[in-house]
Coordinates of C-alpha atoms in Angstrom, one line a residue:
M1 CA 26.5 55.2 33.8
P2 CA 29.7 54.2 31.7
N3 CA 32.2 51.5 32.8
T4 CA 29.7 49.8 35.2
A5 CA 28.9 46.3 35.8
V6 CA 26.8 44.3 37.6
M7 CA 27.7 40.7 39.2
W8 CA 24.6 38.4 39.8
I9 CA 24.5 35.3 41.5
R10 CA 22.8 32.5 39.3
D11 CA 21.2 30.3 42.2
G12 CA 19.1 32.2 44.6
V13 CA 19.1 35.8 42.9
L14 CA 18.6 35.2 39.1
V15 CA 17.3 31.7 39.7
D16 CA 14.8 30.8 42.4
R17 CA 16.3 27.8 43.4
M18 CA 17.9 28.2 46.8
H19 CA 15.4 25.7 48.1
I20 CA 16.5 22.8 46.2
N21 CA 20.4 23.3 46.4
P22 CA 20.8 23.1 50.2
V23 CA 18.6 19.5 50.2
A24 CA 20.5 18.2 47.1
F25 CA 23.6 18.9 48.9
A26 CA 22.3 16.9 52.0
Y27 CA 20.9 14.0 50.0
A28 CA 24.2 13.8 48.1
M29 CA 26.6 13.8 51.2
W30 CA 24.2 11.4 52.9
I31 CA 24.0 8.8 50.2
F32 CA 27.9 8.7 49.7
C33 CA 29.1 8.6 53.3
N34 CA 29.6 5.1 54.9
P35 CA 26.0 3.8 56.4
A36 CA 27.9 3.2 59.7
E37 CA 28.9 7.1 59.8
R38 CA 25.3 8.4 58.6
R39 CA 24.2 7.4 62.1
R40 CA 26.1 10.5 63.2
T41 CA 24.0 13.0 61.5
T42 CA 20.8 13.8 60.0
L43 CA 19.2 14.9 57.0
E44 CA 17.8 17.5 58.5
N45 CA 21.3 18.4 60.2
L46 CA 22.7 18.6 56.5
I47 CA 20.0 20.9 54.8
S48 CA 20.4 23.1 57.8
F49 CA 24.3 23.2 57.4
G50 CA 23.7 23.9 53.4
F51 CA 21.5 26.9 54.0
A52 CA 24.0 28.1 56.6
K53 CA 26.9 27.8 53.8
S54 CA 25.3 29.1 50.9
G55 CA 27.5 30.6 48.6
F56 CA 30.3 27.8 48.9
S57 CA 30.8 25.5 46.2
C58 CA 29.2 21.7 47.3
A59 CA 32.7 20.5 47.5
E60 CA 33.6 23.1 50.0
K61 CA 30.5 22.6 51.9
M62 CA 31.4 19.3 52.6
R63 CA 34.8 19.5 53.4
M64 CA 33.3 22.3 55.8
Y65 CA 30.9 19.7 57.6
N66 CA 33.6 17.0 58.0
S67 CA 35.9 19.4 59.8
E68 CA 33.4 21.9 61.8
C69 CA 30.7 18.9 62.6
E70 CA 31.5 15.1 61.7
N71 CA 34.1 13.7 59.7
I72 CA 31.5 11.3 57.8
L73 CA 32.3 11.5 54.0
S74 CA 36.0 10.4 52.6
Q75 CA 34.9 10.4 48.9
V76 CA 34.2 14.5 48.6
D77 CA 34.8 14.7 44.8
A78 CA 32.5 11.8 43.7
A79 CA 29.8 13.0 46.0
A80 CA 30.2 16.4 44.7
D81 CA 29.8 15.2 41.2
F82 CA 27.1 13.5 42.1
Y83 CA 25.6 16.5 43.5
N84 CA 26.2 18.3 40.4
A85 CA 23.9 15.7 38.3
L86 CA 21.3 15.8 40.8
V87 CA 20.8 19.7 41.3
S88 CA 20.7 20.4 37.7
K89 CA 17.9 17.5 37.7
A90 CA 15.8 18.7 40.6
A91 CA 16.2 21.9 39.3
S92 CA 14.9 21.9 35.7
D93 CA 11.9 23.3 36.0
A94 CA 13.1 26.0 38.2
R95 CA 12.2 29.9 37.1
Y96 CA 13.7 33.1 37.1
F97 CA 12.3 35.6 39.7
D98 CA 9.5 37.5 38.4
G99 CA 11.2 40.3 36.1
A100 CA 14.7 38.9 36.2
P101 CA 15.6 38.6 32.7
E102 CA 13.8 42.1 31.7
L103 CA 16.2 43.6 34.3
L104 CA 18.9 42.2 32.7
R105 CA 17.7 43.1 29.4
D106 CA 16.9 46.7 30.6
L107 CA 20.6 47.0 32.2
D108 CA 22.4 45.6 29.1
S109 CA 20.2 47.9 27.0
G110 CA 21.5 51.0 29.0
G111 CA 25.1 50.0 28.8
I112 CA 25.5 47.9 31.8
K113 CA 27.6 45.1 31.6
N114 CA 26.0 42.0 33.3
F115 CA 28.1 39.1 34.5
I116 CA 27.4 36.0 36.2
T117 CA 29.6 34.9 39.0
S118 CA 29.6 31.3 40.3
A119 CA 31.4 28.6 42.5
V120 CA 29.9 26.1 40.0
E121 CA 32.3 24.6 37.5
Q122 CA 32.8 26.5 34.4
N123 CA 31.9 23.6 32.0
I124 CA 28.6 23.1 33.8
L125 CA 27.7 26.6 33.7
D126 CA 28.6 26.5 30.0
E127 CA 26.2 23.6 29.5
W128 CA 23.7 25.6 31.3
L129 CA 24.0 28.6 29.1
L130 CA 23.3 26.5 26.0
G131 CA 20.0 25.0 27.2
Q132 CA 16.9 26.5 27.5
Q133 CA 17.0 28.3 30.7
G134 CA 20.6 29.6 30.1
R135 CA 19.5 30.9 26.4
E136 CA 16.5 33.3 27.8
I137 CA 19.3 35.7 29.3
A138 CA 22.6 34.8 27.4
D139 CA 22.0 37.4 24.9
Y140 CA 22.2 40.0 27.9
L141 CA 25.2 38.7 29.7
Y142 CA 28.8 40.0 29.2
E143 CA 30.6 36.6 30.5
V144 CA 29.5 33.4 32.8
L145 CA 32.3 33.1 35.3
G146 CA 32.4 29.7 37.0
R147 CA 35.2 27.7 38.6
R148 CA 38.4 26.9 36.4
E149 CA 42.0 26.2 37.3
N150 CA 43.5 29.4 39.3
F151 CA 40.1 31.2 39.0
S152 CA 37.4 31.3 41.1
K153 CA 34.4 33.1 42.7
G154 CA 35.5 35.9 44.9
R155 CA 38.7 38.0 44.4
D156 CA 39.7 36.3 40.8
H157 CA 36.3 36.8 39.3
F158 CA 36.2 40.9 40.7
E159 CA 39.6 41.2 39.3
H160 CA 38.7 40.0 36.1
V161 CA 35.7 42.4 36.0
S162 CA 37.5 45.3 36.9
R163 CA 40.3 44.6 33.8
L164 CA 37.8 44.8 31.8
G165 CA 37.2 48.6 32.6
N166 CA 34.5 48.5 34.9
K167 CA 35.1 51.2 37.5
T168 CA 32.1 50.3 39.4
I169 CA 30.9 46.7 40.4
Y170 CA 27.2 46.3 41.7
Y171 CA 27.4 43.0 43.4
V172 CA 24.2 41.3 44.2
A173 CA 24.0 38.2 46.3
D174 CA 21.9 36.3 48.5
A175 CA 24.5 34.8 50.8
I176 CA 26.2 36.2 54.0
S177 CA 29.4 34.6 52.9
E178 CA 29.0 36.4 49.5
I179 CA 28.4 39.7 50.6
Q180 CA 31.5 39.5 53.1
T181 CA 33.8 38.8 50.3
G182 CA 32.1 41.6 48.2
S183 CA 32.5 44.2 51.2
R184 CA 36.3 42.8 51.9
Y185 CA 36.8 43.6 48.2
S186 CA 35.4 46.7 47.8
Q187 CA 37.9 49.1 48.3
D188 CA 40.1 47.5 45.8
Y189 CA 37.7 47.2 43.2
N190 CA 35.1 49.7 44.0
I191 CA 32.4 47.0 44.9
V192 CA 28.6 48.1 46.0
P193 CA 27.4 44.7 47.8
V194 CA 23.5 44.5 47.4
G195 CA 21.9 42.0 49.7
F196 CA 19.0 40.1 47.9
G197 CA 16.5 39.3 50.8
N198 CA 14.9 36.6 49.6
V199 CA 13.7 34.2 52.3
I200 CA 13.0 30.2 52.2
S201 CA 10.3 28.8 54.3
V202 CA 10.3 24.9 55.5
E203 CA 7.1 24.4 53.4
R204 CA 9.2 25.4 49.9
V205 CA 12.2 23.2 51.7
L206 CA 9.7 20.2 51.4
E207 CA 8.6 21.1 48.3
A208 CA 12.4 20.8 47.4
V209 CA 13.0 17.5 49.2
E210 CA 10.2 16.0 46.7
Y211 CA 12.1 17.3 43.4
V212 CA 15.2 15.7 44.9
K213 CA 13.8 12.4 45.8
Q214 CA 12.1 12.3 42.4
S215 CA 15.2 12.8 41.0
L216 CA 17.7 10.4 42.6
R217 CA 17.0 7.4 40.8
A218 CA 17.8 9.2 37.6
C219 CA 21.0 10.4 38.7
A220 CA 22.5 7.7 40.8
P221 CA 25.5 6.0 39.3
N222 CA 25.1 2.9 41.1
P223 CA 21.6 1.6 42.3
L224 CA 22.8 0.2 45.4
L225 CA 23.6 3.8 46.5
L226 CA 19.8 4.2 46.8
S227 CA 19.2 2.0 50.0
N228 CA 15.8 1.8 51.4
Q229 CA 17.0 3.8 54.2
V230 CA 17.8 6.7 52.0
Q231 CA 14.5 6.6 50.1
S232 CA 12.3 6.0 53.3
A233 CA 14.1 8.6 55.2
Q234 CA 11.4 11.0 56.9
L235 CA 12.4 14.1 57.8
D236 CA 11.0 16.3 60.8
P237 CA 10.3 19.8 59.9
T238 CA 10.8 21.2 63.2
K239 CA 14.3 20.4 62.7
I240 CA 15.3 22.1 59.4
I241 CA 16.6 26.0 60.3
V242 CA 16.1 28.4 58.0
P243 CA 16.4 32.2 58.8
D244 CA 13.5 34.5 58.9
Q245 CA 13.1 37.9 57.0
K246 CA 14.3 40.0 59.9
A247 CA 17.1 37.5 60.5
V248 CA 18.2 37.7 56.8
Q249 CA 18.1 41.7 56.5
L250 CA 20.2 42.0 59.9
S251 CA 22.8 39.5 58.4
L252 CA 23.3 40.8 55.0
T253 CA 23.8 44.1 56.5
Q254 CA 26.1 43.2 58.8
A255 CA 28.1 41.4 56.8
G256 CA 28.5 44.7 54.7
A257 CA 25.5 45.0 52.3
Q258 CA 25.2 48.5 51.2
Q259 CA 21.4 47.7 50.5
V260 CA 19.3 45.0 51.1
V261 CA 16.5 44.4 48.6
E262 CA 13.4 42.8 50.1
G263 CA 10.2 41.6 49.2
T264 CA 8.1 38.6 48.3
G265 CA 9.4 36.3 45.2
A266 CA 7.2 38.4 43.2
S267 CA 8.6 41.8 44.2
L268 CA 11.9 41.5 44.9
M269 CA 13.1 42.2 41.2
Q270 CA 10.6 45.0 41.0
N271 CA 12.6 46.6 44.4
L272 CA 15.9 45.7 42.9
R273 CA 14.7 47.4 40.1
H274 CA 13.8 50.9 41.7
Y275 CA 17.1 50.7 43.8
F276 CA 18.9 50.8 40.4
E277 CA 17.1 53.4 39.1
G278 CA 17.9 55.6 42.1
Q279 CA 21.7 54.9 41.3
S280 CA 21.1 56.1 37.8
L281 CA 22.1 52.5 36.3
L282 CA 18.5 52.9 34.8
Q283 CA 16.0 55.5 33.7
P284 CA 12.8 55.1 36.4
S285 CA 10.0 52.9 34.7

């Protein structure tokens, strides 16, 4: 299908790391807030908030938490910079969903343009693209779009891809906020929002906690930030809120997804492939 693009979310759709990002967000905010203010929240609350605000940049989430929950963090920019280093380290061993590189390759071979759209700063994405993980799919990507001055994920990225001559844009995203944005601009840029219904279990969140804790000392700009209270903080798994399968599907549909792809980690990409075949983006396998 000519003049067609697929816009992909990197974290949570291409790369299986959405259990890591909210945990890194929680620890970055926890570490940088004043110890006196820290008593007004918990790591469980911060992790749950990170999941609920998936799709926004770390700095945006931190400001949201200050305004919507407890105003506990004054050093947002410093905490967000620390998050970027921490999450990169903690997610260094994260892998693509099974079949993701192959699906990008086959779409590219068929004349479909693949774009990554992200709220992450452009320079960080550029570094990632040159690394081992990025190089694995770089040949199948038309462009990687991140946050730049006056150019952000959402309308700016949609308009840019549309101006390149793409008449139809499939937008594959796992966050409610992302699907809502795609739906909002669907008429302007002929966007087809596709929900990626990956579900994160509490067990995987606890795995992510271990990854993040192992990465803390390597990333902390000041060892004093890693107080005994932070290192020894214990989590109550029953207080971590992650959506279940039915809630994910319903939420993405209500947010405006024209299709929600479901399945386990091993079958999600295969089901997405079948959807694209049905849309004539790929030949049936």
